[in-house]
XYZ file of C-alpha atoms in Angstrom:
228
model
C 0.000 0.000 0.000
C 1.245 3.486 -0.850
C 1.571 5.362 2.482
C 0.489 8.583 0.803
C -2.773 7.012 -0.360
C -3.611 5.158 2.855
C -6.135 6.246 5.462
C -5.170 6.871 9.044
C -3.710 4.532 11.630
C -3.935 4.659 15.398
C -1.042 2.967 17.195
C -1.635 1.818 20.759
C 0.901 1.077 23.430
C -0.418 -1.806 25.561
C 1.017 -1.878 29.120
C -0.563 0.990 31.056
C -2.520 2.212 28.031
C -4.873 -0.692 27.365
C -3.852 -3.052 30.203
C -3.619 -2.180 33.916
C -0.173 -3.723 34.295
C 2.333 -0.942 35.032
C 2.455 -1.526 38.769
C 2.691 -5.296 38.300
C 5.841 -4.687 36.248
C 7.109 -2.351 38.969
C 6.749 -5.021 41.657
C 8.280 -7.712 39.430
C 11.364 -5.579 38.705
C 11.646 -4.605 42.401
C 11.747 -8.260 43.431
C 14.148 -9.168 40.604
C 16.554 -6.470 41.801
C 16.280 -7.636 45.415
C 17.126 -11.193 44.382
C 20.431 -9.907 42.971
C 21.170 -7.688 45.965
C 20.063 -4.345 44.486
C 17.857 -2.072 46.615
C 15.983 0.029 44.072
C 12.953 2.044 45.268
C 9.664 1.199 43.599
C 9.103 4.878 42.824
C 12.287 4.911 40.745
C 11.335 1.692 38.977
C 7.879 3.021 38.129
C 9.430 6.026 36.402
C 11.168 3.706 33.911
C 8.309 1.339 33.033
C 7.605 1.579 29.317
C 11.281 1.669 28.386
C 12.953 -1.406 26.999
C 14.809 -3.410 29.657
C 18.180 -2.233 28.307
C 17.307 1.428 28.864
C 15.586 0.599 32.164
C 18.702 -1.064 33.567
C 20.883 1.818 32.377
C 18.651 4.250 34.245
C 18.316 2.285 37.459
C 21.712 0.600 37.835
C 23.909 2.901 35.765
C 25.736 2.354 32.514
C 28.875 1.263 34.382
C 27.070 -1.658 36.073
C 28.088 -5.318 35.806
C 26.277 -6.113 32.567
C 26.791 -9.831 33.091
C 23.756 -9.628 35.395
C 21.450 -8.101 32.787
C 20.164 -11.340 31.327
C 19.527 -12.819 34.771
C 17.694 -9.699 35.942
C 15.492 -9.651 32.848
C 14.759 -13.375 33.192
C 13.852 -12.924 36.864
C 11.500 -10.057 36.004
C 9.843 -12.153 33.290
C 9.376 -15.115 35.635
C 7.967 -12.967 38.429
C 5.634 -11.060 36.106
C 4.437 -14.336 34.539
C 2.764 -15.182 37.848
C 0.119 -12.575 36.958
C -0.485 -13.774 33.398
C -3.654 -15.710 34.178
C -5.336 -12.591 35.598
C -3.973 -9.607 33.674
C -6.669 -6.895 33.708
C -7.616 -4.765 30.711
C -8.346 -1.160 31.605
C -11.973 -0.060 31.546
C -13.093 0.745 28.021
C -9.927 -0.560 26.350
C -11.485 -3.132 24.021
C -14.432 -0.846 23.237
C -12.012 1.963 22.353
C -10.225 -0.247 19.812
C -13.534 -1.262 18.266
C -14.764 2.332 18.133
C -11.571 3.389 16.353
C -11.939 0.543 13.869
C -15.590 1.466 13.275
C -14.523 5.017 12.408
C -12.170 3.666 9.753
C -8.837 3.716 11.578
C -6.270 1.001 11.006
C -5.643 -0.224 14.555
C -2.134 -1.369 15.466
C -0.773 -2.548 18.804
C 2.799 -1.323 19.403
C 4.086 -2.937 22.570
C 7.443 -3.091 24.329
C 6.505 -6.583 25.511
C 7.901 -9.599 23.745
C 6.873 -13.071 22.693
C 4.474 -14.964 24.909
C 3.954 -12.001 27.251
C 2.558 -9.948 24.387
C 0.254 -12.773 23.305
C -1.071 -13.184 26.850
C -1.968 -9.476 27.007
C -3.535 -9.533 23.550
C -5.733 -12.481 24.527
C -6.706 -10.833 27.828
C -7.625 -7.664 25.941
C -10.106 -9.641 23.860
C -10.359 -7.281 20.892
C -8.766 -9.247 18.054
C -11.695 -8.348 15.803
C -10.613 -4.686 15.895
C -6.836 -5.137 15.594
C -5.322 -4.957 12.109
C -1.648 -5.457 12.989
C 0.796 -5.494 15.867
C 4.461 -5.063 16.604
C 6.432 -5.928 19.719
C 9.916 -5.805 21.220
C 11.119 -8.821 19.210
C 10.550 -6.903 15.973
C 13.009 -4.067 16.616
C 16.668 -3.557 17.485
C 16.164 -0.521 19.746
C 13.396 -0.082 22.319
C 11.486 3.010 23.412
C 12.261 5.883 23.700
C 13.941 5.089 20.360
C 11.439 5.459 17.499
C 11.999 1.989 16.017
C 8.817 0.400 17.396
C 6.684 3.264 16.105
C 8.354 3.120 12.694
C 7.717 -0.620 12.341
C 4.100 -0.071 13.387
C 3.761 2.558 10.652
C 5.159 0.139 8.083
C 2.693 -2.547 9.117
C -0.176 -0.083 8.975
C 0.965 1.152 5.553
C 0.702 4.829 6.466
C 3.013 7.821 6.539
C 3.810 9.355 9.967
C 1.537 12.341 9.407
C -1.412 9.951 8.915
C -0.957 8.275 12.301
C -1.660 8.953 15.974
C 0.085 7.130 18.826
C -1.674 6.565 22.161
C 0.502 5.866 25.192
C 0.800 6.278 28.952
C 4.536 6.910 29.381
C 6.939 9.738 28.687
C 8.876 7.233 26.573
C 5.812 6.670 24.363
C 5.501 10.376 23.625
C 9.228 10.701 22.979
C 9.309 7.689 20.644
C 6.280 8.967 18.724
C 7.791 12.430 18.395
C 11.060 11.050 17.077
C 9.075 9.122 14.461
C 7.121 12.235 13.451
C 3.826 10.890 14.823
C 1.278 12.789 16.912
C 0.763 11.414 20.402
C -2.159 11.293 22.813
C -1.444 10.506 26.456
C -3.418 8.603 29.075
C -2.950 8.816 32.846
C -3.659 5.129 33.462
C 0.039 4.282 33.769
C 0.576 6.667 36.678
C 2.510 9.408 34.853
C 1.292 12.960 35.394
C -0.552 15.013 32.808
C 2.141 17.706 32.734
C 4.940 15.189 32.204
C 3.116 13.694 29.229
C 2.436 17.128 27.768
C 6.069 18.159 28.289
C 7.197 14.970 26.518
C 5.120 15.862 23.468
C 1.607 14.500 24.029
C -0.940 16.653 22.225
C -3.809 15.912 24.604
C -4.077 13.796 27.743
C -7.021 11.661 28.897
C -7.730 9.846 32.154
C -7.597 6.449 30.448
C -9.119 4.508 27.555
C -12.676 4.925 28.866
C -12.249 8.703 28.975
C -10.775 8.799 25.479
C -13.651 6.627 24.240
C -16.227 8.972 25.813
C -14.572 11.988 24.164
C -13.668 10.297 20.884
C -15.854 12.532 18.720
C -13.979 15.640 19.896
C -10.514 14.062 19.883
C -7.841 13.761 17.164
C -9.241 10.240 16.636
C -12.642 11.485 15.494
C -11.937 10.943 11.783
C -8.970 9.129 10.180
C -9.324 11.255 7.048
C -8.497 14.446 8.935
C -4.877 15.459 9.511
């Protein structure tokens, strides 16, 4: 498909944007760090959720850390977080928001920093496959958010140019990645990041969560995919 001739695409982050999982990741990382003898405050961990694990570890343990531990820390986080897989909760209105966007003519793409089985578990828990046209995840890119790679791959899979897309995310890193890819961004507060931080990072508008965005869809940048 020629990106210049395509309609619009809406790209959704998943953790914290469609799924109420940010604090579960925070606890899982906190315990993983403790197992390796690192005392990292949960507040600090929460500030990094939404980054790829490489950037997260740089932020929390420093770039001069013993990188031989990285794989073990990431594996411990994955194992601890997997304990919640059977009961991962979608945020209120999440599936209905995807369907409403699809009904308005948007190409709906999930763009998640999760990988492999974890992504599939969230997608199944979300229960909106009928509204999802494509998806991309951490395994599909070399560099994680806040790098723009994930957004760029999502654009390719949607078949649209950056100016024909809108990214919806809950983290500063989402807004930064979207901006670097030349894509407009809408923020949601459901991941625990403040409105002002999201606006400062480049979000155009900020909503309480997916239910709030759904209720205000007609007056939002997602009202019509044919409008720029």
